[in-house]
């Protein structure tokens, strides 16, 4: 686990974008795992800028998203498919048919999730997975209490997550209470994981994920067991880490080695 700590979320997102660019340069057919929420928006802007500048291309890439609200159509402006189109896919050269988001309207969710997992496997597995972190330590919609071996499935959101997400909906009652989500076990199979965390309201979750015990009560803590996981934090999100100076120093070396490779 490497913890990159930057002054601002822009700086942290730029560094994360550098890792994406390095992957795309090495492997144009890369398989990306993508996340929604406010956290990755700046990373996606940098990916779009790098693509527009001709530095990288996503023409041969494929993507699978982490989750989708149950009951929202892909055209709903709060669906994660809509979010991805507006915040990334319409600004890069990835063919739309190569982008995959779980179908929140699937009649048979069990069929939907098993086909989703099978498609990821068939594509060779995820090379790089982007993650945010919930204020309760969740990754994707793997809320506290989710098995660390969980697979893509139907999940119920905690009242805290519903509250956190209410800011995107007209009224709190409109926030879906269920979603389809990749499991922690599914996420852990990605070859590289990049988690982004910004702002003081993520500090407790980051502390739990990095310095707490590995526990289903903070599902991001599973990343301690991953051989190639990176946290990109701003100073506010990293503020509660005991060893933050050590992590920052070590990560600077690791990132440099990675980008020079
Ligand atoms: P946020 O959500 O990026 O909107 O803070 C992160 C998450 O819940 O995973």
CSV table of C-alpha atoms and ligand atoms in Angstrom, one decimal:
chain,number,residue,atom,x,y,z
A,1,UNK,CA,0.0,0.0,0.0
A,2,UNK,CA,1.5,3.4,-1.0
A,3,UNK,CA,0.0,6.6,0.4
A,4,UNK,CA,0.6,9.6,-1.7
A,5,UNK,CA,-0.2,12.8,0.2
A,6,UNK,CA,-0.5,16.1,-1.7
A,7,UNK,CA,-1.4,19.7,-0.8
A,8,UNK,CA,-4.4,19.8,-3.0
A,9,UNK,CA,-6.8,17.4,-4.7
A,10,UNK,CA,-5.7,18.7,-8.0
A,11,UNK,CA,-2.1,17.7,-7.4
A,12,UNK,CA,-3.2,14.3,-6.1
A,13,UNK,CA,-5.5,13.8,-9.1
A,14,UNK,CA,-2.7,14.8,-11.5
A,15,UNK,CA,-0.4,12.2,-10.0
A,16,UNK,CA,-3.1,9.5,-10.2
A,17,UNK,CA,-3.6,10.6,-13.9
A,18,UNK,CA,0.1,10.1,-14.4
A,19,UNK,CA,-0.3,6.4,-13.4
A,20,UNK,CA,-3.2,6.0,-15.7
A,21,UNK,CA,-1.2,7.6,-18.6
A,22,UNK,CA,1.7,5.3,-17.8
A,23,UNK,CA,-0.6,2.3,-18.1
A,24,UNK,CA,-2.2,3.4,-21.3
A,25,UNK,CA,1.3,4.0,-22.9
A,26,UNK,CA,2.4,0.5,-21.9
A,27,UNK,CA,-0.9,-1.3,-22.6
A,28,UNK,CA,-3.2,0.5,-25.1
A,29,UNK,CA,-5.7,-2.4,-24.6
A,30,UNK,CA,-5.9,-1.8,-20.9
A,31,UNK,CA,-9.0,-2.7,-18.9
A,32,UNK,CA,-10.0,0.0,-16.6
A,33,UNK,CA,-12.3,-0.2,-13.5
A,34,UNK,CA,-14.0,3.2,-13.0
A,35,UNK,CA,-15.8,4.9,-10.1
A,36,UNK,CA,-18.4,7.7,-9.8
A,37,UNK,CA,-18.9,10.3,-7.1
A,38,UNK,CA,-17.3,13.7,-6.7
A,39,UNK,CA,-13.9,12.4,-5.9
A,40,UNK,CA,-12.7,11.1,-9.4
A,41,UNK,CA,-14.0,14.1,-11.3
A,42,UNK,CA,-10.7,15.9,-11.4
A,43,UNK,CA,-8.8,12.7,-12.4
A,44,UNK,CA,-11.3,12.3,-15.3
A,45,UNK,CA,-10.6,15.9,-16.4
A,46,UNK,CA,-6.9,15.2,-16.5
A,47,UNK,CA,-7.5,11.9,-18.4
A,48,UNK,CA,-9.6,13.9,-20.9
A,49,UNK,CA,-6.9,16.6,-21.2
A,50,UNK,CA,-4.2,14.0,-21.8
A,51,UNK,CA,-6.3,12.4,-24.4
A,52,UNK,CA,-7.1,15.7,-26.2
A,53,UNK,CA,-3.4,16.6,-26.1
A,54,UNK,CA,-2.6,13.3,-27.9
A,55,UNK,CA,-0.6,12.0,-25.0
A,56,UNK,CA,-2.8,8.9,-24.5
A,57,UNK,CA,-5.6,7.2,-26.3
A,58,UNK,CA,-8.4,5.0,-25.0
A,59,UNK,CA,-9.5,3.8,-28.4
A,60,UNK,CA,-8.6,0.2,-27.6
A,61,UNK,CA,-9.3,0.4,-23.9
A,62,UNK,CA,-12.3,-1.2,-22.1
A,63,UNK,CA,-14.0,-0.1,-18.9
A,64,UNK,CA,-16.2,-1.6,-16.2
A,65,UNK,CA,-17.8,0.6,-13.6
A,66,UNK,CA,-18.1,-0.3,-9.9
A,67,UNK,CA,-21.8,0.1,-9.3
A,68,UNK,CA,-25.2,1.5,-10.3
A,69,UNK,CA,-28.3,2.5,-8.4
A,70,UNK,CA,-31.1,0.0,-8.6
A,71,UNK,CA,-34.1,1.3,-10.4
A,72,UNK,CA,-32.5,4.2,-12.2
A,73,UNK,CA,-32.5,4.2,-16.0
A,74,UNK,CA,-29.2,4.9,-17.8
A,75,UNK,CA,-30.7,8.2,-19.0
A,76,UNK,CA,-31.6,9.4,-15.4
A,77,UNK,CA,-29.3,12.3,-14.6
A,78,UNK,CA,-28.3,10.7,-11.3
A,79,UNK,CA,-27.6,7.3,-12.8
A,80,UNK,CA,-23.9,6.3,-12.8
A,81,UNK,CA,-24.1,5.5,-16.6
A,82,UNK,CA,-25.1,9.1,-17.2
A,83,UNK,CA,-22.4,10.4,-14.8
A,84,UNK,CA,-19.7,8.5,-16.7
A,85,UNK,CA,-20.9,9.7,-20.1
A,86,UNK,CA,-20.9,13.3,-18.9
A,87,UNK,CA,-17.8,13.3,-16.8
A,88,UNK,CA,-15.5,11.0,-18.9
A,89,UNK,CA,-16.7,9.0,-21.8
A,90,UNK,CA,-17.9,12.0,-23.9
A,91,UNK,CA,-14.5,13.6,-23.5
A,92,UNK,CA,-12.2,10.7,-24.4
A,93,UNK,CA,-11.9,8.5,-27.4
A,94,UNK,CA,-13.1,5.2,-25.9
A,95,UNK,CA,-15.7,3.6,-28.1
A,96,UNK,CA,-19.0,3.6,-26.2
A,97,UNK,CA,-19.4,-0.2,-26.8
A,98,UNK,CA,-16.3,-0.7,-24.8
A,99,UNK,CA,-17.7,1.0,-21.7
A,100,UNK,CA,-19.7,-1.1,-19.2
A,101,UNK,CA,-22.0,0.0,-16.4
A,102,UNK,CA,-24.3,-2.3,-14.5
A,103,UNK,CA,-27.9,-2.1,-15.6
A,104,UNK,CA,-29.9,-0.7,-12.7
A,105,UNK,CA,-33.1,-1.7,-14.6
A,106,UNK,CA,-32.1,-5.3,-15.1
A,107,UNK,CA,-35.2,-7.6,-14.6
A,108,UNK,CA,-33.0,-10.4,-13.2
A,109,UNK,CA,-30.2,-8.8,-11.2
A,110,UNK,CA,-28.6,-12.2,-10.5
A,111,UNK,CA,-28.2,-12.7,-14.3
A,112,UNK,CA,-26.9,-9.2,-14.7
A,113,UNK,CA,-24.2,-9.5,-12.1
A,114,UNK,CA,-23.0,-12.9,-13.2
A,115,UNK,CA,-22.8,-11.7,-16.8
A,116,UNK,CA,-20.9,-8.6,-15.6
A,117,UNK,CA,-18.3,-10.7,-13.7
A,118,UNK,CA,-18.0,-13.1,-16.6
A,119,UNK,CA,-17.4,-10.2,-19.1
A,120,UNK,CA,-14.6,-8.8,-16.9
A,121,UNK,CA,-12.9,-12.2,-16.8
A,122,UNK,CA,-13.2,-12.7,-20.5
A,123,UNK,CA,-11.6,-9.3,-21.1
A,124,UNK,CA,-8.6,-10.5,-19.1
A,125,UNK,CA,-9.4,-8.8,-15.7
A,126,UNK,CA,-9.1,-5.2,-14.6
A,127,UNK,CA,-5.6,-3.7,-15.0
A,128,UNK,CA,-6.3,-0.6,-13.0
A,129,UNK,CA,-9.2,0.1,-10.7
A,130,UNK,CA,-10.1,3.7,-9.6
A,131,UNK,CA,-11.9,4.0,-6.2
A,132,UNK,CA,-13.3,6.7,-4.0
A,133,UNK,CA,-14.0,6.0,-0.3
A,134,UNK,CA,-17.2,6.6,1.6
A,135,UNK,CA,-17.2,8.5,4.9
A,136,UNK,CA,-17.9,5.1,6.5
A,137,UNK,CA,-14.9,3.4,4.7
A,138,UNK,CA,-16.9,1.8,1.9
A,139,UNK,CA,-15.5,1.1,-1.5
A,140,UNK,CA,-18.0,0.8,-4.3
A,141,UNK,CA,-21.2,0.2,-2.4
A,142,UNK,CA,-19.6,-2.3,-0.1
A,143,UNK,CA,-21.0,-0.9,3.2
A,144,UNK,CA,-19.7,-1.8,6.6
A,145,UNK,CA,-20.5,-5.5,7.2
A,146,UNK,CA,-19.9,-6.5,3.6
A,147,UNK,CA,-17.9,-9.7,3.3
A,148,UNK,CA,-14.3,-9.0,2.1
A,149,UNK,CA,-14.9,-12.0,-0.2
A,150,UNK,CA,-18.1,-10.5,-1.7
A,151,UNK,CA,-18.8,-10.5,-5.5
A,152,UNK,CA,-20.9,-8.3,-7.6
A,153,UNK,CA,-24.4,-8.4,-6.2
A,154,UNK,CA,-27.5,-6.5,-5.0
A,155,UNK,CA,-26.7,-4.3,-1.9
A,156,UNK,CA,-28.6,-2.0,0.5
A,157,UNK,CA,-27.1,1.4,1.2
A,158,UNK,CA,-26.6,2.5,4.8
A,159,UNK,CA,-28.6,5.6,6.0
A,160,UNK,CA,-25.2,7.5,6.1
A,161,UNK,CA,-24.5,6.8,2.4
A,162,UNK,CA,-28.1,7.7,1.5
A,163,UNK,CA,-27.5,11.0,3.4
A,164,UNK,CA,-24.1,11.6,1.8
A,165,UNK,CA,-25.6,11.1,-1.7
A,166,UNK,CA,-28.7,13.1,-1.1
A,167,UNK,CA,-26.8,16.3,-2.2
A,168,UNK,CA,-27.1,15.0,-5.8
A,169,UNK,CA,-30.9,14.5,-5.7
A,170,UNK,CA,-33.7,17.0,-5.6
A,171,UNK,CA,-34.9,15.5,-2.3
A,172,UNK,CA,-33.6,12.9,0.1
A,173,UNK,CA,-36.5,10.6,-0.5
A,174,UNK,CA,-35.4,10.3,-4.2
A,175,UNK,CA,-32.1,8.6,-3.3
A,176,UNK,CA,-32.2,4.9,-4.2
A,177,UNK,CA,-31.7,2.7,-1.2
A,178,UNK,CA,-30.3,-0.3,-3.2
A,179,UNK,CA,-27.7,-0.7,-5.8
A,180,UNK,CA,-25.8,-3.3,-7.8
A,181,UNK,CA,-22.2,-3.2,-6.8
A,182,UNK,CA,-19.0,-5.0,-7.5
A,183,UNK,CA,-17.9,-6.9,-4.4
A,184,UNK,CA,-14.7,-6.4,-2.4
A,185,UNK,CA,-13.5,-9.7,-3.7
A,186,UNK,CA,-14.1,-8.6,-7.3
A,187,UNK,CA,-12.3,-5.3,-6.7
A,188,UNK,CA,-9.3,-7.1,-5.1
A,189,UNK,CA,-8.7,-9.0,-8.3
A,190,UNK,CA,-7.7,-5.8,-10.1
A,191,UNK,CA,-4.0,-5.8,-10.8
A,192,UNK,CA,-3.6,-2.2,-9.6
A,193,UNK,CA,-5.9,-0.2,-7.4
A,194,UNK,CA,-5.9,3.6,-7.1
A,195,UNK,CA,-8.0,5.0,-4.3
A,196,UNK,CA,-8.6,8.8,-4.1
A,197,UNK,CA,-9.7,10.6,-0.9
A,198,UNK,CA,-10.1,14.3,-0.4
A,199,UNK,CA,-11.4,16.5,2.4
A,200,UNK,CA,-11.6,16.3,6.2
A,201,UNK,CA,-14.8,14.2,6.0
A,202,UNK,CA,-12.8,11.3,4.7
A,203,UNK,CA,-10.0,11.5,7.3
A,204,UNK,CA,-11.6,9.0,9.7
A,205,UNK,CA,-12.3,6.5,6.8
A,206,UNK,CA,-8.7,6.9,5.5
A,207,UNK,CA,-7.3,6.3,9.0
A,208,UNK,CA,-9.5,3.1,9.3
A,209,UNK,CA,-8.5,1.9,5.9
A,210,UNK,CA,-4.7,2.4,6.3
A,211,UNK,CA,-4.0,2.1,10.0
A,212,UNK,CA,-7.0,0.1,11.3
A,213,UNK,CA,-7.2,-3.6,11.3
A,214,UNK,CA,-8.5,-5.4,8.1
A,215,UNK,CA,-12.2,-5.5,8.7
A,216,UNK,CA,-15.5,-5.8,7.0
A,217,UNK,CA,-16.5,-2.8,9.0
A,218,UNK,CA,-14.2,-0.6,6.9
A,219,UNK,CA,-14.2,-2.4,3.5
A,220,UNK,CA,-11.4,-0.2,2.1
A,221,UNK,CA,-9.1,-1.8,4.7
A,222,UNK,CA,-9.1,-4.9,2.5
A,223,UNK,CA,-6.7,-2.9,0.3
A,224,UNK,CA,-4.0,-3.5,2.9
A,225,UNK,CA,-3.9,-7.1,1.6
A,226,UNK,CA,-3.6,-6.0,-2.1
A,227,UNK,CA,-0.1,-6.2,-3.6
A,228,UNK,CA,-0.4,-3.0,-5.7
A,229,UNK,CA,-2.7,-0.5,-4.0
A,230,UNK,CA,-2.2,3.3,-4.0
A,231,UNK,CA,-4.0,6.0,-2.0
A,232,UNK,CA,-3.9,9.5,-3.3
A,233,UNK,CA,-5.0,11.9,-0.6
A,234,UNK,CA,-5.0,15.6,0.0
A,235,UNK,CA,-3.7,16.8,3.4
A,236,UNK,CA,-7.1,17.1,5.0
A,237,UNK,CA,-8.0,13.4,4.2
A,238,UNK,CA,-4.6,12.2,5.4
A,239,UNK,CA,-4.6,14.4,8.6
A,240,UNK,CA,-5.4,11.6,11.0
A,241,UNK,CA,-2.7,9.2,9.8
A,242,UNK,CA,-0.1,8.6,12.5
A,243,UNK,CA,2.7,7.8,10.0
A,244,UNK,CA,1.8,10.3,7.3
A,245,UNK,CA,5.3,11.8,7.0
A,246,UNK,CA,6.8,8.3,6.5
A,247,UNK,CA,4.1,7.3,3.9
A,248,UNK,CA,4.5,10.5,1.9
A,249,UNK,CA,8.3,10.1,1.8
A,250,UNK,CA,8.1,6.5,0.8
A,251,UNK,CA,5.4,7.0,-1.8
A,252,UNK,CA,7.3,9.8,-3.5
A,253,UNK,CA,10.1,7.3,-4.2
A,254,UNK,CA,7.7,4.6,-5.3
A,255,UNK,CA,5.8,6.9,-7.6
A,256,UNK,CA,9.0,8.2,-9.2
A,257,UNK,CA,10.2,4.6,-9.8
A,258,UNK,CA,6.9,3.7,-11.3
A,259,UNK,CA,6.8,6.7,-13.7
A,260,UNK,CA,10.4,6.3,-14.7
A,261,UNK,CA,10.0,2.6,-15.4
B,1,LIG,P1,-17.7,10.9,-3.2
B,1,LIG,O1,-18.2,9.4,-2.8
B,1,LIG,O2,-16.6,10.8,-4.2
B,1,LIG,O3,-18.9,11.6,-3.7
B,1,LIG,O4,-17.2,11.5,-1.9
B,1,LIG,C1,-17.2,8.4,-2.6
B,1,LIG,C2,-17.9,7.1,-2.3
B,1,LIG,O5,-18.9,7.1,-1.6
B,1,LIG,O6,-17.3,6.1,-2.7
